[in-house]
Tab-separated table of C-alpha atoms in Angstrom:
chain	number	residue	atom	x	y	z
A	971	MET	CA	89.738	70.066	111.821
A	972	ALA	CA	93.123	70.281	113.646
A	973	LYS	CA	93.725	66.699	112.407
A	974	LEU	CA	93.163	67.410	108.938
A	975	LEU	CA	95.738	70.140	108.870
A	976	ARG	CA	98.704	68.443	110.248
A	977	ALA	CA	101.669	68.246	108.245
A	978	ARG	CA	101.663	65.155	105.841
A	979	GLU	CA	104.589	62.793	106.142
A	980	TRP	CA	106.102	61.089	102.823
A	981	PRO	CA	108.193	58.533	104.138
A	982	ALA	CA	111.364	57.066	102.256
A	983	SER	CA	111.258	53.678	101.254
A	984	GLY	CA	113.744	51.135	100.360
A	985	GLU	CA	115.770	48.011	101.459
A	986	LYS	CA	118.983	49.391	102.380
A	987	LYS	CA	120.298	52.583	104.067
A	988	GLN	CA	123.263	52.892	101.761
A	989	LEU	CA	124.088	52.241	98.271
A	990	PRO	CA	124.965	48.456	97.674
A	991	ALA	CA	127.574	49.483	94.874
A	992	PRO	CA	129.396	52.475	93.725
A	993	GLN	CA	127.425	54.932	91.870
A	994	ARG	CA	128.633	58.153	90.199
A	995	ILE	CA	125.978	60.826	90.009
A	996	GLY	CA	126.281	64.080	88.257
A	997	VAL	CA	124.444	67.096	89.589
A	998	LEU	CA	124.050	70.312	87.233
A	999	GLY	CA	123.337	73.406	89.194
A	1000	GLY	CA	124.386	74.418	92.399
A	1001	GLY	CA	121.157	76.203	93.680
A	1002	LEU	CA	119.007	74.911	96.347
A	1003	ALA	CA	117.572	71.949	94.224
A	1004	GLY	CA	121.028	70.760	93.295
A	1005	LEU	CA	122.269	71.244	96.896
A	1006	ALA	CA	119.412	68.966	98.202
A	1007	ALA	CA	119.947	66.230	95.699
A	1008	ALA	CA	123.717	66.373	96.177
A	1009	THR	CA	122.967	65.973	99.758
A	1010	ALA	CA	120.816	63.116	99.911
A	1011	LEU	CA	122.958	61.297	97.399
A	1012	ALA	CA	126.443	61.736	99.114
A	1013	GLU	CA	124.745	60.884	102.425
A	1014	ARG	CA	123.871	57.440	100.815
A	1015	GLY	CA	127.219	56.720	99.632
A	1016	ALA	CA	127.029	58.175	95.857
A	1017	GLN	CA	130.100	59.883	94.382
A	1018	VAL	CA	128.606	63.153	93.480
A	1019	PHE	CA	129.964	65.511	90.770
A	1020	LEU	CA	128.354	68.805	91.419
A	1021	PHE	CA	128.672	71.271	88.433
A	1022	GLU	CA	127.825	75.045	88.610
A	1023	LYS	CA	128.351	77.468	85.919
A	1024	GLU	CA	128.626	80.502	88.276
A	1025	ASN	CA	131.882	81.081	90.355
A	1026	MET	CA	129.667	80.573	93.681
A	1027	LEU	CA	126.875	78.090	94.903
A	1028	GLY	CA	123.492	79.001	95.966
A	1029	GLY	CA	121.345	79.754	92.890
A	1030	ARG	CA	118.949	82.687	94.031
A	1031	LEU	CA	120.768	82.617	97.540
A	1032	ALA	CA	124.165	82.914	96.182
A	1033	CYS	CA	126.349	85.496	97.730
A	1034	TRP	CA	129.366	87.865	96.484
A	1035	GLN	CA	131.896	89.749	98.430
A	1036	ASP	CA	131.800	93.478	97.712
A	1037	ARG	CA	132.973	96.844	99.327
A	1038	LEU	CA	131.211	99.670	100.003
A	1039	LYS	CA	132.780	103.225	98.969
A	1040	ASP	CA	133.615	103.795	102.704
A	1041	GLY	CA	136.066	100.702	102.505
A	1042	SER	CA	133.733	98.425	104.383
A	1043	ALA	CA	133.098	94.932	103.356
A	1044	HIS	CA	129.848	93.333	102.741
A	1045	SER	CA	128.191	90.460	100.966
A	1046	MET	CA	125.762	91.156	98.231
A	1047	ASP	CA	123.004	88.759	96.930
A	1048	ARG	CA	119.832	88.740	95.042
A	1049	GLY	CA	117.794	90.164	97.807
A	1050	PHE	CA	115.608	89.519	100.773
A	1051	HIS	CA	113.896	85.941	101.301
A	1052	ALA	CA	111.356	84.849	103.547
A	1053	PHE	CA	111.722	81.423	105.319
A	1054	PHE	CA	108.153	80.355	105.902
A	1055	ARG	CA	107.649	77.911	108.975
A	1056	GLN	CA	106.002	75.253	106.646
A	1057	TYR	CA	109.226	75.055	104.443
A	1058	TYR	CA	109.593	71.748	105.891
A	1059	ASN	CA	111.902	70.274	103.595
A	1060	LEU	CA	114.135	73.309	103.007
A	1061	ARG	CA	114.538	73.310	106.996
A	1062	SER	CA	115.585	69.753	107.024
A	1063	LEU	CA	118.295	70.651	104.634
A	1064	MET	CA	119.243	73.768	106.816
A	1065	ARG	CA	119.458	71.674	109.742
A	1066	ARG	CA	122.442	69.560	108.147
A	1067	VAL	CA	124.801	72.731	109.219
A	1068	ASP	CA	122.824	74.377	111.543
A	1069	PRO	CA	120.708	71.785	113.918
A	1070	GLU	CA	118.901	74.350	115.974
A	1071	LEU	CA	118.396	76.884	112.906
A	1072	ARG	CA	120.130	79.519	114.933
A	1073	MET	CA	120.685	81.276	111.497
A	1074	LEU	CA	116.914	82.500	111.748
A	1075	THR	CA	115.399	85.213	113.567
A	1076	PRO	CA	111.664	85.073	113.883
A	1077	LEU	CA	109.574	88.171	112.659
A	1078	HIS	CA	106.488	88.960	114.476
A	1079	ASP	CA	104.827	90.583	111.435
A	1080	TYR	CA	104.971	91.765	107.921
A	1081	PRO	CA	102.288	94.418	107.321
A	1082	ILE	CA	100.931	95.552	104.075
A	1083	PHE	CA	100.613	98.973	103.062
A	1084	GLY	CA	97.770	99.910	100.666
A	1085	PRO	CA	96.299	103.117	99.341
A	1086	HIS	CA	94.929	105.935	101.734
A	1087	ARG	CA	97.229	104.867	104.431
A	1088	ARG	CA	95.405	101.383	104.789
A	1089	ALA	CA	97.494	99.031	106.616
A	1090	LEU	CA	97.161	94.943	107.181
A	1091	SER	CA	99.138	93.378	109.752
A	1092	PHE	CA	99.430	89.438	110.083
A	1093	ALA	CA	100.608	89.596	113.529
A	1094	ASP	CA	98.674	87.481	116.225
A	1095	LEU	CA	96.485	85.662	113.849
A	1096	PRO	CA	95.355	82.355	114.813
A	1097	LYS	CA	97.495	79.476	113.036
A	1098	LEU	CA	94.447	77.304	112.271
A	1099	PRO	CA	92.939	77.926	108.925
A	1100	PRO	CA	90.309	79.012	108.041
A	1101	LEU	CA	90.195	81.084	111.230
A	1102	ASN	CA	93.442	82.815	110.211
A	1103	VAL	CA	91.732	84.189	106.936
A	1104	ALA	CA	88.573	85.119	108.687
A	1105	THR	CA	90.305	87.091	111.375
A	1106	LEU	CA	92.350	88.905	108.663
A	1107	LEU	CA	89.280	89.530	106.630
A	1108	MET	CA	87.514	91.082	109.802
A	1109	ARG	CA	90.616	92.918	110.922
A	1110	SER	CA	91.265	94.651	107.872
A	1111	ARG	CA	87.792	95.892	107.448
A	1112	MET	CA	87.963	96.117	103.735
A	1113	MET	CA	84.758	93.878	103.273
A	1114	ARG	CA	81.530	94.166	104.308
A	1115	LEU	CA	79.172	91.309	104.837
A	1116	ARG	CA	76.958	92.490	102.026
A	1117	GLU	CA	80.091	92.536	99.711
A	1118	LEU	CA	81.138	89.129	100.841
A	1119	ALA	CA	77.357	87.740	100.009
A	1120	LYS	CA	78.179	88.948	96.319
A	1121	VAL	CA	81.305	86.772	95.914
A	1122	PRO	CA	80.208	83.633	93.745
A	1123	ALA	CA	80.177	80.537	95.517
A	1124	SER	CA	82.168	78.598	92.812
A	1125	ALA	CA	85.082	81.083	92.755
A	1126	SER	CA	85.475	81.570	96.580
A	1127	LEU	CA	85.049	77.815	97.391
A	1128	ALA	CA	87.611	76.852	95.077
A	1129	MET	CA	90.245	78.225	97.431
A	1130	PHE	CA	88.733	75.791	100.244
A	1131	ASP	CA	88.404	72.710	97.775
A	1132	TYR	CA	91.733	72.564	96.644
A	1133	ASP	CA	92.994	69.136	95.100
A	1134	PRO	CA	95.968	68.715	92.960
A	1135	GLU	CA	94.341	66.977	90.101
A	1136	ARG	CA	90.663	68.815	90.111
A	1137	THR	CA	91.906	72.226	90.689
A	1138	VAL	CA	94.380	72.047	87.807
A	1139	ASP	CA	91.678	70.494	85.575
A	1140	ALA	CA	89.042	73.171	86.454
A	1141	TRP	CA	91.253	76.255	86.735
A	1142	ASP	CA	94.645	75.941	85.037
A	1143	ALA	CA	93.435	77.325	81.653
A	1144	CYS	CA	92.257	80.257	83.256
A	1145	SER	CA	94.315	83.205	84.344
A	1146	ALA	CA	94.650	84.561	87.731
A	1147	LYS	CA	93.363	87.673	86.825
A	1148	ASP	CA	90.181	86.453	85.367
A	1149	TYR	CA	89.701	84.371	88.609
A	1150	LEU	CA	90.035	87.584	90.803
A	1151	ASP	CA	87.797	89.229	88.526
A	1152	ALA	CA	85.123	86.314	89.239
A	1153	LEU	CA	85.511	86.813	92.988
A	1154	ASN	CA	84.229	90.298	92.695
A	1155	PHE	CA	86.114	91.655	95.568
A	1156	PRO	CA	85.988	95.223	96.469
A	1157	PRO	CA	88.990	96.786	94.596
A	1158	LEU	CA	90.974	97.587	97.946
A	1159	ALA	CA	90.464	94.266	99.410
A	1160	ARG	CA	91.675	92.558	95.970
A	1161	GLN	CA	94.581	94.812	96.129
A	1162	MET	CA	95.809	94.220	99.408
A	1163	LEU	CA	94.920	90.585	99.807
A	1164	PHE	CA	95.973	89.283	96.087
A	1165	ASP	CA	97.846	91.777	94.085
A	1166	VAL	CA	100.784	91.360	96.524
A	1167	PHE	CA	100.353	87.658	96.594
A	1168	SER	CA	100.391	87.090	93.121
A	1169	HIS	CA	103.393	89.543	92.449
A	1170	SER	CA	105.198	87.593	95.418
A	1171	PHE	CA	105.659	85.088	92.794
A	1172	PHE	CA	107.458	87.180	89.955
A	1173	SER	CA	103.995	87.154	88.198
A	1174	ALA	CA	101.542	89.533	86.680
A	1175	GLU	CA	97.857	88.143	87.394
A	1176	GLN	CA	97.170	87.807	83.677
A	1177	GLU	CA	100.065	85.737	83.246
A	1178	LEU	CA	99.644	83.468	86.042
A	1179	SER	CA	97.378	80.157	86.180
A	1180	ALA	CA	94.608	80.428	88.371
A	1181	ALA	CA	95.433	76.883	89.306
A	1182	GLU	CA	98.902	77.856	90.414
A	1183	LEU	CA	97.267	80.809	92.583
A	1184	LEU	CA	95.036	78.522	94.203
A	1185	MET	CA	97.524	76.196	95.106
A	1186	GLN	CA	99.880	78.966	96.634
A	1187	PHE	CA	96.739	80.063	98.630
A	1188	HIS	CA	96.407	77.101	99.926
A	1189	PHE	CA	100.263	76.485	100.455
A	1190	TYR	CA	100.571	79.626	102.315
A	1191	PHE	CA	97.288	80.264	104.166
A	1192	LEU	CA	94.349	77.799	103.994
A	1193	GLY	CA	96.425	74.596	104.166
A	1194	ASN	CA	99.258	75.941	106.225
A	1195	PRO	CA	99.108	74.540	109.785
A	1196	GLU	CA	102.340	76.773	110.966
A	1197	GLY	CA	100.858	80.164	110.669
A	1198	ILE	CA	101.417	82.971	108.194
A	1199	VAL	CA	104.378	84.735	109.729
A	1200	PHE	CA	108.056	83.822	108.379
A	1201	ASP	CA	111.530	83.951	109.729
A	1202	VAL	CA	114.386	85.719	107.964
A	1203	MET	CA	118.230	84.813	108.050
A	1204	ASN	CA	120.358	86.771	110.506
A	1205	CYS	CA	123.519	86.693	108.444
A	1206	SER	CA	124.364	86.418	104.832
A	1207	PHE	CA	122.813	83.356	102.926
A	1208	ALA	CA	126.658	82.153	102.355
A	1209	GLU	CA	127.493	82.457	106.056
A	1210	GLY	CA	124.333	80.868	107.153
A	1211	LEU	CA	123.845	78.248	104.475
A	1212	VAL	CA	125.555	77.848	101.476
A	1213	ASN	CA	129.273	77.741	102.649
A	1214	PRO	CA	128.692	75.422	105.511
A	1215	LEU	CA	126.723	73.349	103.240
A	1216	ARG	CA	129.431	73.065	100.670
A	1217	ALA	CA	132.154	71.943	103.449
A	1218	TYR	CA	129.225	69.522	104.581
A	1219	LEU	CA	129.324	68.107	100.819
A	1220	GLU	CA	133.175	67.974	100.352
A	1221	ALA	CA	133.451	66.119	103.759
A	1222	ARG	CA	131.312	63.569	102.147
A	1223	GLY	CA	133.422	63.341	99.072
A	1224	VAL	CA	131.378	65.481	96.634
A	1225	GLU	CA	133.355	66.978	93.768
A	1226	VAL	CA	132.228	70.799	93.519
A	1227	HIS	CA	133.343	72.271	90.005
A	1228	LEU	CA	132.652	76.034	90.129
A	1229	GLY	CA	132.426	78.327	86.976
A	1230	GLN	CA	132.280	74.960	84.666
A	1231	GLY	CA	128.939	74.642	83.290
A	1232	VAL	CA	127.942	71.515	81.729
A	1233	GLU	CA	127.195	72.332	78.016
A	1234	ALA	CA	125.807	69.182	76.626
A	1235	VAL	CA	125.133	65.360	77.733
A	1236	SER	CA	125.580	62.192	75.623
A	1237	ALA	CA	124.298	58.889	76.307
A	1238	GLN	CA	127.252	56.281	77.505
A	1239	GLY	CA	125.808	53.186	77.845
A	1240	SER	CA	123.126	53.111	80.336
A	1241	GLY	CA	124.403	56.539	81.933
A	1242	PHE	CA	125.790	59.550	80.520
A	1243	ARG	CA	129.020	61.723	79.501
A	1244	LEU	CA	129.025	65.309	80.629
A	1245	HIS	CA	130.640	68.011	78.453
A	1246	ALA	CA	132.050	70.780	80.319
A	1247	GLY	CA	134.590	72.570	78.235
A	1248	ALA	CA	137.731	70.553	78.313
A	1249	LEU	CA	136.337	68.418	81.211
A	1250	GLU	CA	134.297	65.264	80.309
A	1251	GLN	CA	132.871	63.258	83.130
A	1252	GLU	CA	131.015	59.670	82.877
A	1253	VAL	CA	128.313	59.383	85.161
A	1254	ASP	CA	125.836	56.520	85.923
A	1255	GLY	CA	122.883	58.874	86.738
A	1256	LEU	CA	122.034	62.307	86.337
A	1257	VAL	CA	120.063	65.246	88.119
A	1258	VAL	CA	119.558	68.388	86.121
A	1259	ALA	CA	118.989	71.192	88.568
A	1260	MET	CA	119.542	74.096	86.333
A	1261	ASN	CA	117.164	77.271	86.223
A	1262	VAL	CA	114.617	77.203	82.893
A	1263	PRO	CA	116.807	78.948	80.508
A	1264	GLY	CA	119.907	76.691	81.443
A	1265	LEU	CA	117.937	73.568	81.176
A	1266	LYS	CA	116.329	74.588	77.826
A	1267	ALA	CA	119.888	75.338	76.379
A	1268	LEU	CA	121.193	71.938	77.756
A	1269	VAL	CA	118.489	70.223	76.304
A	1270	ALA	CA	118.847	71.680	72.701
A	1271	ALA	CA	122.405	70.693	72.904
A	1272	SER	CA	122.022	67.440	73.877
A	1273	PRO	CA	119.856	65.543	71.239
A	1274	GLU	CA	120.141	62.136	72.879
A	1275	LEU	CA	118.142	63.259	75.940
A	1276	GLY	CA	114.555	62.285	76.367
A	1277	ASP	CA	111.998	61.565	73.548
A	1278	ALA	CA	110.362	64.011	70.941
A	1279	ARG	CA	107.360	64.929	73.491
A	1280	TRP	CA	109.883	65.425	76.513
A	1281	ARG	CA	112.118	67.828	74.658
A	1282	GLU	CA	109.322	69.736	73.197
A	1283	ASP	CA	107.540	70.277	76.431
A	1284	ILE	CA	110.963	71.617	77.912
A	1285	GLN	CA	111.403	74.173	74.928
A	1286	ARG	CA	107.545	75.353	76.124
A	1287	LEU	CA	108.781	76.258	79.551
A	1288	GLY	CA	109.111	80.169	80.205
A	1289	VAL	CA	110.308	82.746	82.655
A	1290	THR	CA	108.519	85.541	84.328
A	1291	ARG	CA	108.900	89.230	83.798
A	1292	PRO	CA	112.230	90.840	85.131
A	1293	PHE	CA	112.195	91.798	89.116
A	1294	ALA	CA	114.476	94.548	90.312
A	1295	VAL	CA	116.536	94.728	93.518
A	1296	TRP	CA	117.616	97.964	95.095
A	1297	ARG	CA	119.836	97.994	98.014
A	1298	LEU	CA	120.685	101.490	99.512
A	1299	TRP	CA	122.921	102.377	102.162
A	1300	GLN	CA	121.897	105.697	103.565
A	1301	ASP	CA	123.426	108.378	105.919
A	1302	ARG	CA	120.631	108.539	108.410
A	1303	LYS	CA	118.256	105.937	109.984
A	1304	VAL	CA	114.812	105.281	109.096
A	1305	ALA	CA	112.257	106.107	111.700
A	1306	ALA	CA	112.522	103.761	114.993
A	1307	ASP	CA	109.129	102.295	114.352
A	1308	ARG	CA	109.624	100.972	110.683
A	1309	ALA	CA	109.207	97.266	110.295
A	1310	ALA	CA	111.948	94.882	109.278
A	1311	PHE	CA	109.883	94.151	106.146
A	1312	VAL	CA	106.527	95.489	104.594
A	1313	GLY	CA	104.877	94.508	101.618
A	1314	THR	CA	103.187	97.182	99.456
A	1315	ALA	CA	100.232	97.571	97.248
A	1316	GLY	CA	99.278	100.452	95.003
A	1317	TYR	CA	102.305	102.148	95.128
A	1318	GLY	CA	103.599	101.978	91.492
A	1319	LEU	CA	106.388	99.248	91.144
A	1320	LEU	CA	107.278	99.111	94.589
A	1321	ASP	CA	106.331	95.665	96.073
A	1322	ASN	CA	108.360	95.569	99.505
A	1323	ILE	CA	110.855	97.645	101.521
A	1324	SER	CA	113.186	95.909	103.909
A	1325	ILE	CA	115.184	97.429	106.610
A	1326	TYR	CA	118.115	95.211	106.902
A	1327	GLU	CA	119.807	96.156	110.223
A	1328	ARG	CA	116.536	95.049	111.716
A	1329	PHE	CA	117.569	91.274	111.175
A	1330	HIS	CA	120.789	91.439	109.050
A	1331	ARG	CA	124.077	91.148	111.254
A	1332	GLU	CA	126.364	92.773	108.804
A	1333	SER	CA	123.958	95.641	108.123
A	1334	GLN	CA	123.344	96.136	111.838
A	1335	GLU	CA	127.316	96.659	112.256
A	1336	TRP	CA	127.268	99.118	109.404
A	1337	SER	CA	124.437	101.104	110.753
A	1338	GLN	CA	125.837	101.026	114.396
A	1339	SER	CA	129.258	102.577	112.910
A	1340	GLN	CA	128.080	104.773	110.454
A	1341	GLY	CA	124.466	105.887	111.952
A	1342	GLY	CA	122.657	104.895	108.577
A	1343	SER	CA	120.091	102.494	107.408
A	1344	VAL	CA	120.241	99.736	104.688
A	1345	VAL	CA	117.019	99.877	102.870
A	1346	GLU	CA	116.101	97.164	100.353
A	1347	LEU	CA	113.394	97.787	97.536
A	1348	HIS	CA	111.875	95.056	95.390
A	1349	ALA	CA	109.900	95.335	92.183
A	1350	TYR	CA	108.351	92.261	90.762
A	1351	ALA	CA	106.934	91.542	87.413
A	1352	VAL	CA	108.398	94.541	85.813
A	1353	GLU	CA	107.640	95.662	82.229
A	1354	GLU	CA	110.206	94.776	79.961
A	1355	SER	CA	109.963	98.163	78.333
A	1356	LEU	CA	111.305	99.942	81.405
A	1357	ASP	CA	114.642	100.538	81.751
A	1358	GLU	CA	116.957	100.861	84.777
A	1359	ASP	CA	116.557	104.871	85.377
A	1360	ALA	CA	112.725	104.477	84.939
A	1361	ILE	CA	112.593	101.788	87.712
A	1362	ARG	CA	114.655	103.692	89.907
A	1363	ARG	CA	112.606	106.930	89.593
A	1364	ASP	CA	109.397	104.806	90.623
A	1365	LEU	CA	110.963	102.994	93.393
A	1366	ARG	CA	112.500	106.319	95.002
A	1367	HIS	CA	109.298	108.146	94.337
A	1368	HIS	CA	107.329	105.619	96.441
A	1369	LEU	CA	109.839	105.023	99.002
A	1370	TRP	CA	109.675	108.784	99.911
A	1371	LYS	CA	106.086	108.572	100.104
A	1372	LEU	CA	105.929	105.804	102.404
A	1373	TYR	CA	108.950	106.696	104.551
A	1374	PRO	CA	109.302	110.325	104.256
A	1375	GLU	CA	112.332	110.491	106.407
A	1376	THR	CA	114.453	109.058	103.671
A	1377	ARG	CA	113.832	111.956	101.383
A	1378	GLU	CA	116.328	113.741	103.253
A	1379	ALA	CA	118.994	110.865	103.491
A	1380	LYS	CA	121.959	111.032	101.337
A	1381	VAL	CA	122.715	107.710	99.438
A	1382	VAL	CA	126.272	106.791	100.513
A	1383	ASP	CA	126.393	103.781	98.372
A	1384	GLU	CA	123.996	101.403	96.327
A	1385	ARG	CA	123.499	98.164	94.518
A	1386	PHE	CA	121.031	97.589	91.747
A	1387	LEU	CA	119.908	94.124	90.135
A	1388	LEU	CA	117.714	93.352	87.327
A	1389	ARG	CA	117.176	89.590	86.574
A	1390	ARG	CA	114.792	87.417	84.489
A	1391	ASP	CA	115.149	83.486	85.478
A	1392	CYS	CA	112.165	82.843	87.823
A	1393	PRO	CA	110.020	80.122	86.172
A	1394	SER	CA	106.599	81.301	84.943
A	1395	PHE	CA	103.288	79.146	85.659
A	1396	GLU	CA	101.160	80.790	82.709
A	1397	PRO	CA	97.735	79.791	82.168
A	1398	GLY	CA	97.406	76.156	80.395
A	1399	SER	CA	101.189	75.339	81.461
A	1400	ALA	CA	100.292	72.418	83.788
A	1401	ALA	CA	99.689	70.374	80.575
A	1402	PHE	CA	103.168	70.583	79.342
A	1403	ARG	CA	105.123	70.981	82.850
A	1404	PRO	CA	107.556	68.115	83.338
A	1405	GLY	CA	107.796	66.081	86.410
A	1406	ILE	CA	110.933	64.876	88.555
A	1407	GLU	CA	111.301	61.774	86.582
A	1408	THR	CA	111.926	61.824	82.617
A	1409	PRO	CA	112.109	59.420	79.640
A	1410	HIS	CA	115.493	58.143	80.683
A	1411	PRO	CA	115.156	56.034	84.000
A	1412	GLN	CA	118.586	57.557	85.185
A	1413	LEU	CA	117.819	61.203	84.398
A	1414	CYS	CA	115.983	63.286	86.763
A	1415	LEU	CA	114.957	67.094	86.814
A	1416	ALA	CA	114.727	69.385	90.017
A	1417	GLY	CA	113.986	72.904	90.379
A	1418	ASP	CA	111.268	75.504	91.145
A	1419	TYR	CA	109.200	75.006	88.020
A	1420	VAL	CA	109.016	71.112	88.428
A	1421	ARG	CA	105.616	69.518	88.952
A	1422	LEU	CA	105.334	68.142	92.387
A	1423	PRO	CA	103.117	65.203	93.971
A	1424	PHE	CA	102.264	68.022	96.940
A	1425	PRO	CA	101.627	71.910	97.183
A	1426	SER	CA	104.907	73.613	97.354
A	1427	ALA	CA	106.405	76.832	96.138
A	1428	LEU	CA	109.590	78.930	95.835
A	1429	MET	CA	112.821	77.831	97.784
A	1430	GLU	CA	110.736	74.733	99.552
A	1431	ARG	CA	109.735	73.853	95.959
A	1432	ALA	CA	113.279	73.726	94.942
A	1433	VAL	CA	114.361	71.625	98.013
A	1434	SER	CA	111.769	69.087	97.641
A	1435	SER	CA	112.451	68.560	93.940
A	1436	GLY	CA	115.814	67.965	94.692
A	1437	PHE	CA	115.249	65.571	97.469
A	1438	LEU	CA	112.689	63.740	95.156
A	1439	ALA	CA	114.986	63.467	92.313
A	1440	ALA	CA	117.772	62.069	94.633
A	1441	ASN	CA	115.000	59.599	95.896
A	1442	ALA	CA	114.130	58.544	92.279
A	1443	LEU	CA	117.641	57.717	91.568
A	1444	LEU	CA	118.196	55.766	94.670
A	1445	SER	CA	115.436	53.781	94.309
A	1446	ARG	CA	116.669	52.393	91.200
A	1447	GLN	CA	119.404	50.887	93.693
A	1448	ARG	CA	116.364	49.925	96.291
A	1449	THR	CA	118.138	52.395	98.635
A	1450	GLU	CA	116.172	54.331	101.183
A	1451	GLY	CA	116.033	58.017	100.101
A	1452	GLU	CA	115.100	61.236	102.037
A	1453	SER	CA	111.746	61.387	103.975
A	1454	LEU	CA	109.760	64.489	103.131
A	1455	ARG	CA	106.920	66.381	104.805
A	1456	SER	CA	104.185	68.828	103.288
A	1457	VAL	CA	101.205	70.671	103.875
A	1458	PRO	CA	98.094	68.529	103.652
A	1459	CYS	CA	97.313	67.734	100.171
A	1460	ARG	CA	93.864	68.773	99.644
A	1461	GLY	CA	91.803	71.619	101.074
A	1462	LEU	CA	89.320	71.492	104.017
A	1463	LEU	CA	86.481	71.077	101.884
A	1464	ALA	CA	87.866	69.092	99.187
A	1465	GLY	CA	85.798	66.265	97.389
A	1466	LEU	CA	82.731	67.380	99.259
A	1467	PRO	CA	79.668	66.380	96.500
A	1468	TRP	CA	77.467	69.623	97.040
A	1469	LEU	CA	80.214	71.711	96.288
A	1470	PRO	CA	79.781	73.808	92.976
A	1471	THR	CA	82.512	73.309	90.616
A	1472	ARG	CA	84.002	75.224	87.322
A	1473	SER	CA	83.739	73.595	84.102
A	1474	ALA	CA	87.243	73.062	82.421
């Protein structure tokens, strides 16, 4: 069993360690996918031109400098991120600038708070699946044996029978809601075990493919040999990763163009011409690592890219509902026993609470000097009809309910963000989801929406896609690319002939 659950190696191939001839490669998008692609290409001798329309690199890890009302400087970003330990390729990228990953602090637990004061702890679970999930179920006491007996075999075994192709064929047309309905879990168990999980990917259950849910469950739980608890960054994303990585790239000749997005791409011989306002750049190869809205706009403005089917598929890609991040600087500290991070279920729009001074150096300094707490609230898959005031009222009400001591706290400053740019994985979308390679041999895609050959999600999916896009271009020159790692591609029971399956 332990052998089956070892991380899988995806070794790079190629005859040469460095490009045999100069190659000019454009990378469009400075998020994790673009940074990973630029890193692998520059390390092998490519001249990389990295374009980012914003004035900062990092994508969803981007930081900007801000100043509070009390005059203290602080860095603001799009909110808390969890660095899970099976994010092998992200950690490989991070080690370029921090070989020992000192930027990360391990969490011992991330409890889930549910209705009726129920709590679910992930601390000290066995690492080995399926013992981790079995122990979690027994510890939670949310399901009795007779309730487990009512769970249909075809639905429950789909979690253990994950296979990249067969799971998509059987479950992609089904919504996560319909799949979870079929499990017939008790409402509380479903709410605390699955609702929190699907919301963590910014999706409402009815708008998420059951195949994608099963892949994520495999990636984080049943196929993950590293344990369920994660690490957090103990400094700003800019300080810990983005700025050092920019310096690393520029030292290898990468030209970074900030505040200068590429608006269109035209064919230029076997390569491309990039149109970025007044700037035009010819390149031999191209990695488009934009988010979904940016990619769709670029393709619409670049009629020479791809073929008709590919272009139609790109335009069918979507984004999830909005998500909200509300960071509060309060004049008094939360209770000493509050965890650094908790997920929530059944508390209105509130999906999690982070206490930043528990792990974030800048917030620790502010807390020590001011005697207060830095509290961040997240709401995922927010109804589009809700305005900012309604979201704030709901989040505040449920924060007070869970952490009553915050009711009397004065908010000395705050930042509220409402964004909508995360990729959706709606039922049926696997049929048109693009992969890394495209109809043009010198054009590759990268991003957390791209179809990959192994299970992955969120930041790890973005970085993996960037490395794979670089590898595809390097392979054209018979140059060895980046070796990757992943969790096992198939579930513990995948392929056993006696398992019941669902008809597509």
